[in-house]
Amino acid sequence: MCQRFAVSRHTVREAVRLLCEQGLLQKQQGVGTRVLANKVETRYVASLSSLGDLMAYTQQTRLKSLGHRWVKADEALARLLRCEPQERWLEVNTYRFPVAGGEPIVHMRIFVRPQCDGIQNAVEDGDAWIYGLVEKFGGERIVEAQQVVGAIGVPKESARILGVEEGSPGLFVRRYYLGQAERLLSVSLNVYPIDRFEFSTHWRLEG
C-alpha cells in the first residue's frame, strides 16, 4: 500500500486505524485485517463529560412528539423512575432524528412532575430542548444529570417507531435530572437501535 499510494507506513497505519474506528475494517491478531463494509453507517457520538455537553447534544437533533398522557407509576415503572408507587407523572412520548433528516435515532419516553403541566404543548410545537422546558415550567434549575446505560431487546412500540425488528439489539438509557438537594425533576427512558448511536465517555486522572 505504501508503494501503490506513495505514502509512508505511518500514513497507512493511521488510515487503517481510522477505518477501523468507522467500522469499515476489523483487525484481529494472528488473522489480519478484514473488510467489514464499504460505507460508513451513520452514528452520532455523544461525548458526555458535563451537563452542558448533554444539553448541547439535544441541539444537534430534532424532537417529534407522539402524544402525552398522565400516569400513576405502578411498581415496575416506579423502580425505573426511582419514585414511590402511585406517584403521578406526565409522560411525553417522543423520538429524535438528525437535524439533516433521516431515520429516528432514539425513542424517548419523558416523565415530568405535575408542576410541569403545559410542557406537552411546547413539545408539540417542536421545541427540541425539552430539559430547558423542564426548568421553565417547573421553575427549578437542573443542576445534575445521572445516566444508566444497559442492553435491551428493542420493545414492540420502540421497534415500530424506530423502524427496526422487535427484539433486535438496542441500548436502554435512563437519564435522571435533578435540582437542588437532589430533587428529582424529570426522567427519560430512551431506546436506541444499536447501529445508530454510541456513547463516548472520558476519564482523566487529576492531580
PDB file of C-alpha atoms in Angstrom:
ATOM      1  CA  MET A   1       0.000   0.000   0.000  1.00  0.00           C
ATOM      2  CA  CYS A   2       2.899   2.332   0.705  1.00  0.00           C
ATOM      3  CA  GLN A   3       4.244   1.719  -2.795  1.00  0.00           C
ATOM      4  CA  ARG A   4       0.851   1.826  -4.504  1.00  0.00           C
ATOM      5  CA  PHE A   5      -0.228   5.136  -2.985  1.00  0.00           C
ATOM      6  CA  ALA A   6       3.256   6.641  -2.470  1.00  0.00           C
ATOM      7  CA  VAL A   7       2.719   7.272   1.237  1.00  0.00           C
ATOM      8  CA  SER A   8       4.592   6.443   4.425  1.00  0.00           C
ATOM      9  CA  ARG A   9       3.956   3.453   6.699  1.00  0.00           C
ATOM     10  CA  HIS A  10       2.711   5.881   9.349  1.00  0.00           C
ATOM     11  CA  THR A  11       0.074   7.217   6.932  1.00  0.00           C
ATOM     12  CA  VAL A  12      -1.112   3.696   6.099  1.00  0.00           C
ATOM     13  CA  ARG A  13      -1.325   2.725   9.792  1.00  0.00           C
ATOM     14  CA  GLU A  14      -3.293   5.893  10.587  1.00  0.00           C
ATOM     15  CA  ALA A  15      -5.662   5.295   7.669  1.00  0.00           C
ATOM     16  CA  VAL A  16      -6.281   1.714   8.815  1.00  0.00           C
ATOM     17  CA  ARG A  17      -6.877   2.914  12.377  1.00  0.00           C
ATOM     18  CA  LEU A  18      -9.468   5.462  11.227  1.00  0.00           C
ATOM     19  CA  LEU A  19     -11.216   2.897   9.023  1.00  0.00           C
ATOM     20  CA  CYS A  20     -11.380   0.515  11.986  1.00  0.00           C
ATOM     21  CA  GLU A  21     -12.914   3.270  14.142  1.00  0.00           C
ATOM     22  CA  GLN A  22     -15.556   3.826  11.466  1.00  0.00           C
ATOM     23  CA  GLY A  23     -16.425   0.127  11.434  1.00  0.00           C
ATOM     24  CA  LEU A  24     -15.202  -0.486   7.881  1.00  0.00           C
ATOM     25  CA  LEU A  25     -12.214  -2.672   8.820  1.00  0.00           C
ATOM     26  CA  GLN A  26     -11.514  -5.131  11.631  1.00  0.00           C
ATOM     27  CA  LYS A  27      -8.028  -6.008  12.858  1.00  0.00           C
ATOM     28  CA  GLN A  28      -7.586  -9.376  14.548  1.00  0.00           C
ATOM     29  CA  GLN A  29      -4.271 -10.575  15.927  1.00  0.00           C
ATOM     30  CA  GLY A  30      -2.978 -13.664  14.125  1.00  0.00           C
ATOM     31  CA  VAL A  31      -5.569 -13.319  11.380  1.00  0.00           C
ATOM     32  CA  GLY A  32      -5.034  -9.934   9.773  1.00  0.00           C
ATOM     33  CA  THR A  33      -7.244  -7.067   8.712  1.00  0.00           C
ATOM     34  CA  ARG A  34     -10.680  -7.779   7.216  1.00  0.00           C
ATOM     35  CA  VAL A  35     -13.007  -5.501   5.284  1.00  0.00           C
ATOM     36  CA  LEU A  36     -16.395  -5.365   7.045  1.00  0.00           C
ATOM     37  CA  ALA A  37     -18.232  -2.766   4.951  1.00  0.00           C
ATOM     38  CA  ASN A  38     -17.700  -0.344   2.088  1.00  0.00           C
ATOM     39  CA  LYS A  39     -19.673   2.570   3.549  1.00  0.00           C
ATOM     40  CA  VAL A  40     -19.993   4.169   6.954  1.00  0.00           C
ATOM     41  CA  GLU A  41     -23.248   3.698   8.864  1.00  0.00           C
ATOM     42  CA  THR A  42     -24.473   6.958  10.379  1.00  0.00           C
ATOM     43  CA  ARG A  43     -23.747   7.180  14.089  1.00  0.00           C
ATOM     44  CA  TYR A  44     -23.998  10.055  16.476  1.00  0.00           C
ATOM     45  CA  VAL A  45     -21.308  10.154  19.144  1.00  0.00           C
ATOM     46  CA  ALA A  46     -22.183  11.920  22.372  1.00  0.00           C
ATOM     47  CA  SER A  47     -19.094  12.777  24.371  1.00  0.00           C
ATOM     48  CA  LEU A  48     -20.642  13.460  27.760  1.00  0.00           C
ATOM     49  CA  SER A  49     -18.222  14.981  30.214  1.00  0.00           C
ATOM     50  CA  SER A  50     -20.548  17.656  31.598  1.00  0.00           C
ATOM     51  CA  LEU A  51     -24.219  18.566  31.840  1.00  0.00           C
ATOM     52  CA  GLY A  52     -23.528  21.237  29.240  1.00  0.00           C
ATOM     53  CA  ASP A  53     -22.375  18.561  26.788  1.00  0.00           C
ATOM     54  CA  LEU A  54     -25.659  16.703  27.233  1.00  0.00           C
ATOM     55  CA  MET A  55     -27.682  19.850  26.649  1.00  0.00           C
ATOM     56  CA  ALA A  56     -25.624  20.606  23.512  1.00  0.00           C
ATOM     57  CA  TYR A  57     -26.413  17.138  22.152  1.00  0.00           C
ATOM     58  CA  THR A  58     -30.119  17.962  22.156  1.00  0.00           C
ATOM     59  CA  GLN A  59     -29.437  20.893  19.838  1.00  0.00           C
ATOM     60  CA  GLN A  60     -27.928  18.570  17.199  1.00  0.00           C
ATOM     61  CA  THR A  61     -31.241  16.745  16.730  1.00  0.00           C
ATOM     62  CA  ARG A  62     -34.928  17.475  16.306  1.00  0.00           C
ATOM     63  CA  LEU A  63     -37.728  16.282  18.558  1.00  0.00           C
ATOM     64  CA  LYS A  64     -41.040  14.834  17.339  1.00  0.00           C
ATOM     65  CA  SER A  65     -43.951  14.488  19.752  1.00  0.00           C
ATOM     66  CA  LEU A  66     -46.090  11.345  19.591  1.00  0.00           C
ATOM     67  CA  GLY A  67     -48.525  12.426  22.287  1.00  0.00           C
ATOM     68  CA  HIS A  68     -48.748  12.614  26.080  1.00  0.00           C
ATOM     69  CA  ARG A  69     -50.702  11.152  28.990  1.00  0.00           C
ATOM     70  CA  TRP A  70     -50.949  11.292  32.771  1.00  0.00           C
ATOM     71  CA  VAL A  71     -49.816   8.114  34.522  1.00  0.00           C
ATOM     72  CA  LYS A  72     -49.652   6.739  38.038  1.00  0.00           C
ATOM     73  CA  ALA A  73     -46.487   4.713  38.449  1.00  0.00           C
ATOM     74  CA  ASP A  74     -47.057   1.015  39.036  1.00  0.00           C
ATOM     75  CA  GLU A  75     -44.314  -0.933  40.811  1.00  0.00           C
ATOM     76  CA  ALA A  76     -42.335  -1.633  37.630  1.00  0.00           C
ATOM     77  CA  LEU A  77     -42.430   1.984  36.444  1.00  0.00           C
ATOM     78  CA  ALA A  78     -41.722   3.275  39.956  1.00  0.00           C
ATOM     79  CA  ARG A  79     -38.473   1.281  40.001  1.00  0.00           C
ATOM     80  CA  LEU A  80     -37.416   2.863  36.711  1.00  0.00           C
ATOM     81  CA  LEU A  81     -38.401   6.356  37.835  1.00  0.00           C
ATOM     82  CA  ARG A  82     -36.931   5.925  41.348  1.00  0.00           C
ATOM     83  CA  CYS A  83     -40.187   7.067  42.890  1.00  0.00           C
ATOM     84  CA  GLU A  84     -42.939   5.709  45.116  1.00  0.00           C
ATOM     85  CA  PRO A  85     -45.711   3.579  43.557  1.00  0.00           C
ATOM     86  CA  GLN A  86     -48.828   5.544  42.584  1.00  0.00           C
ATOM     87  CA  GLU A  87     -46.920   8.802  42.157  1.00  0.00           C
ATOM     88  CA  ARG A  88     -48.442  10.892  39.356  1.00  0.00           C
ATOM     89  CA  TRP A  89     -46.323  11.871  36.342  1.00  0.00           C
ATOM     90  CA  LEU A  90     -46.862  13.458  32.956  1.00  0.00           C
ATOM     91  CA  GLU A  91     -45.449  11.158  30.242  1.00  0.00           C
ATOM     92  CA  VAL A  92     -44.473  12.707  26.896  1.00  0.00           C
ATOM     93  CA  ASN A  93     -43.847  10.179  24.129  1.00  0.00           C
ATOM     94  CA  THR A  94     -41.291  11.372  21.550  1.00  0.00           C
ATOM     95  CA  TYR A  95     -38.481  10.443  19.214  1.00  0.00           C
ATOM     96  CA  ARG A  96     -35.389  12.286  17.989  1.00  0.00           C
ATOM     97  CA  PHE A  97     -33.955  12.433  14.487  1.00  0.00           C
ATOM     98  CA  PRO A  98     -30.931  14.223  12.946  1.00  0.00           C
ATOM     99  CA  VAL A  99     -31.227  17.903  12.030  1.00  0.00           C
ATOM    100  CA  ALA A 100     -30.484  16.977   8.408  1.00  0.00           C
ATOM    101  CA  GLY A 101     -33.290  14.391   8.438  1.00  0.00           C
ATOM    102  CA  GLY A 102     -33.169  10.629   8.219  1.00  0.00           C
ATOM    103  CA  GLU A 103     -34.063   7.695  10.432  1.00  0.00           C
ATOM    104  CA  PRO A 104     -35.030   8.242  14.085  1.00  0.00           C
ATOM    105  CA  ILE A 105     -32.089   7.647  16.408  1.00  0.00           C
ATOM    106  CA  VAL A 106     -33.970   7.250  19.696  1.00  0.00           C
ATOM    107  CA  HIS A 107     -37.434   6.610  21.105  1.00  0.00           C
ATOM    108  CA  MET A 108     -37.819   8.725  24.245  1.00  0.00           C
ATOM    109  CA  ARG A 109     -40.446   8.476  26.974  1.00  0.00           C
ATOM    110  CA  ILE A 110     -40.042  11.593  29.082  1.00  0.00           C
ATOM    111  CA  PHE A 111     -41.577  11.826  32.549  1.00  0.00           C
ATOM    112  CA  VAL A 112     -42.020  15.153  34.352  1.00  0.00           C
ATOM    113  CA  ARG A 113     -43.616  16.232  37.619  1.00  0.00           C
ATOM    114  CA  PRO A 114     -47.201  17.577  37.676  1.00  0.00           C
ATOM    115  CA  GLN A 115     -45.941  21.149  38.190  1.00  0.00           C
ATOM    116  CA  CYS A 116     -44.548  20.954  34.647  1.00  0.00           C
ATOM    117  CA  ASP A 117     -48.077  20.712  33.221  1.00  0.00           C
ATOM    118  CA  GLY A 118     -48.108  22.704  29.986  1.00  0.00           C
ATOM    119  CA  ILE A 119     -44.774  21.413  28.789  1.00  0.00           C
ATOM    120  CA  GLN A 120     -46.581  18.997  26.471  1.00  0.00           C
ATOM    121  CA  ASN A 121     -47.925  21.893  24.406  1.00  0.00           C
ATOM    122  CA  ALA A 122     -44.455  23.369  23.948  1.00  0.00           C
ATOM    123  CA  VAL A 123     -43.092  19.966  22.906  1.00  0.00           C
ATOM    124  CA  GLU A 124     -45.858  19.585  20.321  1.00  0.00           C
ATOM    125  CA  ASP A 125     -44.842  22.973  18.920  1.00  0.00           C
ATOM    126  CA  GLY A 126     -41.475  21.403  18.050  1.00  0.00           C
ATOM    127  CA  ASP A 127     -39.176  22.796  20.759  1.00  0.00           C
ATOM    128  CA  ALA A 128     -36.135  20.481  20.754  1.00  0.00           C
ATOM    129  CA  TRP A 129     -34.641  21.425  24.143  1.00  0.00           C
ATOM    130  CA  ILE A 130     -37.062  19.675  26.451  1.00  0.00           C
ATOM    131  CA  TYR A 131     -34.915  19.981  29.570  1.00  0.00           C
ATOM    132  CA  GLY A 132     -34.840  23.731  29.149  1.00  0.00           C
ATOM    133  CA  LEU A 133     -38.617  23.448  29.166  1.00  0.00           C
ATOM    134  CA  VAL A 134     -38.490  21.379  32.375  1.00  0.00           C
ATOM    135  CA  GLU A 135     -36.669  24.284  34.014  1.00  0.00           C
ATOM    136  CA  LYS A 136     -39.077  26.830  32.543  1.00  0.00           C
ATOM    137  CA  PHE A 137     -42.318  25.095  33.503  1.00  0.00           C
ATOM    138  CA  GLY A 138     -41.047  23.538  36.728  1.00  0.00           C
ATOM    139  CA  GLY A 139     -39.459  26.742  37.973  1.00  0.00           C
ATOM    140  CA  GLU A 140     -36.294  24.983  39.098  1.00  0.00           C
ATOM    141  CA  ARG A 141     -32.857  24.651  37.518  1.00  0.00           C
ATOM    142  CA  ILE A 142     -31.382  21.259  36.586  1.00  0.00           C
ATOM    143  CA  VAL A 143     -28.014  21.007  38.354  1.00  0.00           C
ATOM    144  CA  GLU A 144     -27.183  17.318  37.921  1.00  0.00           C
ATOM    145  CA  ALA A 145     -27.846  14.514  35.441  1.00  0.00           C
ATOM    146  CA  GLN A 146     -27.352  10.825  36.158  1.00  0.00           C
ATOM    147  CA  GLN A 147     -27.192   8.281  33.358  1.00  0.00           C
ATOM    148  CA  VAL A 148     -27.554   4.494  33.373  1.00  0.00           C
ATOM    149  CA  VAL A 149     -26.845   2.551  30.167  1.00  0.00           C
ATOM    150  CA  GLY A 150     -27.717  -1.091  29.530  1.00  0.00           C
ATOM    151  CA  ALA A 151     -28.564  -3.552  26.765  1.00  0.00           C
ATOM    152  CA  ILE A 152     -32.129  -4.279  25.684  1.00  0.00           C
ATOM    153  CA  GLY A 153     -34.109  -6.159  23.101  1.00  0.00           C
ATOM    154  CA  VAL A 154     -35.977  -3.322  21.385  1.00  0.00           C
ATOM    155  CA  PRO A 155     -39.613  -3.387  22.642  1.00  0.00           C
ATOM    156  CA  LYS A 156     -42.530  -3.582  20.219  1.00  0.00           C
ATOM    157  CA  GLU A 157     -43.560   0.086  20.404  1.00  0.00           C
ATOM    158  CA  SER A 158     -39.980   1.332  20.070  1.00  0.00           C
ATOM    159  CA  ALA A 159     -39.331  -1.067  17.176  1.00  0.00           C
ATOM    160  CA  ARG A 160     -42.327   0.351  15.289  1.00  0.00           C
ATOM    161  CA  ILE A 161     -41.201   3.947  15.828  1.00  0.00           C
ATOM    162  CA  LEU A 162     -37.544   3.290  15.005  1.00  0.00           C
ATOM    163  CA  GLY A 163     -38.199   1.011  12.048  1.00  0.00           C
ATOM    164  CA  VAL A 164     -36.282  -1.992  13.383  1.00  0.00           C
ATOM    165  CA  GLU A 165     -37.216  -5.551  14.257  1.00  0.00           C
ATOM    166  CA  GLU A 166     -38.838  -6.177  17.621  1.00  0.00           C
ATOM    167  CA  GLY A 167     -36.302  -7.752  19.970  1.00  0.00           C
ATOM    168  CA  SER A 168     -33.295  -6.592  17.947  1.00  0.00           C
ATOM    169  CA  PRO A 169     -30.273  -5.352  19.950  1.00  0.00           C
ATOM    170  CA  GLY A 170     -30.534  -1.879  21.407  1.00  0.00           C
ATOM    171  CA  LEU A 171     -29.310   0.435  24.138  1.00  0.00           C
ATOM    172  CA  PHE A 172     -31.598   1.306  27.037  1.00  0.00           C
ATOM    173  CA  VAL A 173     -30.537   4.625  28.560  1.00  0.00           C
ATOM    174  CA  ARG A 174     -32.150   6.057  31.670  1.00  0.00           C
ATOM    175  CA  ARG A 175     -31.413   9.686  32.491  1.00  0.00           C
ATOM    176  CA  TYR A 176     -32.348  11.335  35.758  1.00  0.00           C
ATOM    177  CA  TYR A 177     -32.396  15.119  36.022  1.00  0.00           C
ATOM    178  CA  LEU A 178     -32.094  16.611  39.489  1.00  0.00           C
ATOM    179  CA  GLY A 179     -32.482  20.035  41.008  1.00  0.00           C
ATOM    180  CA  GLN A 180     -31.231  21.371  44.308  1.00  0.00           C
ATOM    181  CA  ALA A 181     -30.984  18.919  47.217  1.00  0.00           C
ATOM    182  CA  GLU A 182     -31.109  16.042  44.700  1.00  0.00           C
ATOM    183  CA  ARG A 183     -34.790  16.654  43.995  1.00  0.00           C
ATOM    184  CA  LEU A 184     -35.834  14.511  41.003  1.00  0.00           C
ATOM    185  CA  LEU A 185     -37.354  16.770  38.338  1.00  0.00           C
ATOM    186  CA  SER A 186     -37.534  14.601  35.240  1.00  0.00           C
ATOM    187  CA  VAL A 187     -36.671  11.127  33.940  1.00  0.00           C
ATOM    188  CA  SER A 188     -36.238   9.987  30.363  1.00  0.00           C
ATOM    189  CA  LEU A 189     -36.329   6.348  29.247  1.00  0.00           C
ATOM    190  CA  ASN A 190     -34.536   6.075  25.915  1.00  0.00           C
ATOM    191  CA  VAL A 191     -34.243   3.188  23.452  1.00  0.00           C
ATOM    192  CA  TYR A 192     -31.551   3.426  20.758  1.00  0.00           C
ATOM    193  CA  PRO A 193     -31.040   0.969  17.873  1.00  0.00           C
ATOM    194  CA  ILE A 194     -27.584  -0.494  18.375  1.00  0.00           C
ATOM    195  CA  ASP A 195     -26.288   0.664  14.979  1.00  0.00           C
ATOM    196  CA  ARG A 196     -27.419   4.313  15.066  1.00  0.00           C
ATOM    197  CA  PHE A 197     -25.914   5.701  18.228  1.00  0.00           C
ATOM    198  CA  GLU A 198     -22.941   5.277  20.516  1.00  0.00           C
ATOM    199  CA  PHE A 199     -21.740   6.980  23.683  1.00  0.00           C
ATOM    200  CA  SER A 200     -18.196   8.145  24.255  1.00  0.00           C
ATOM    201  CA  THR A 201     -17.145   8.984  27.810  1.00  0.00           C
ATOM    202  CA  HIS A 202     -13.732  10.072  29.031  1.00  0.00           C
ATOM    203  CA  TRP A 203     -11.974   9.649  32.373  1.00  0.00           C
ATOM    204  CA  ARG A 204      -8.870  11.601  33.316  1.00  0.00           C
ATOM    205  CA  LEU A 205      -6.660  11.260  36.385  1.00  0.00           C
ATOM    206  CA  GLU A 206      -6.489  14.640  38.089  1.00  0.00           C
ATOM    207  CA  GLY A 207      -3.599  15.706  40.259  1.00  0.00           C
TER     208      GLY A 207
END
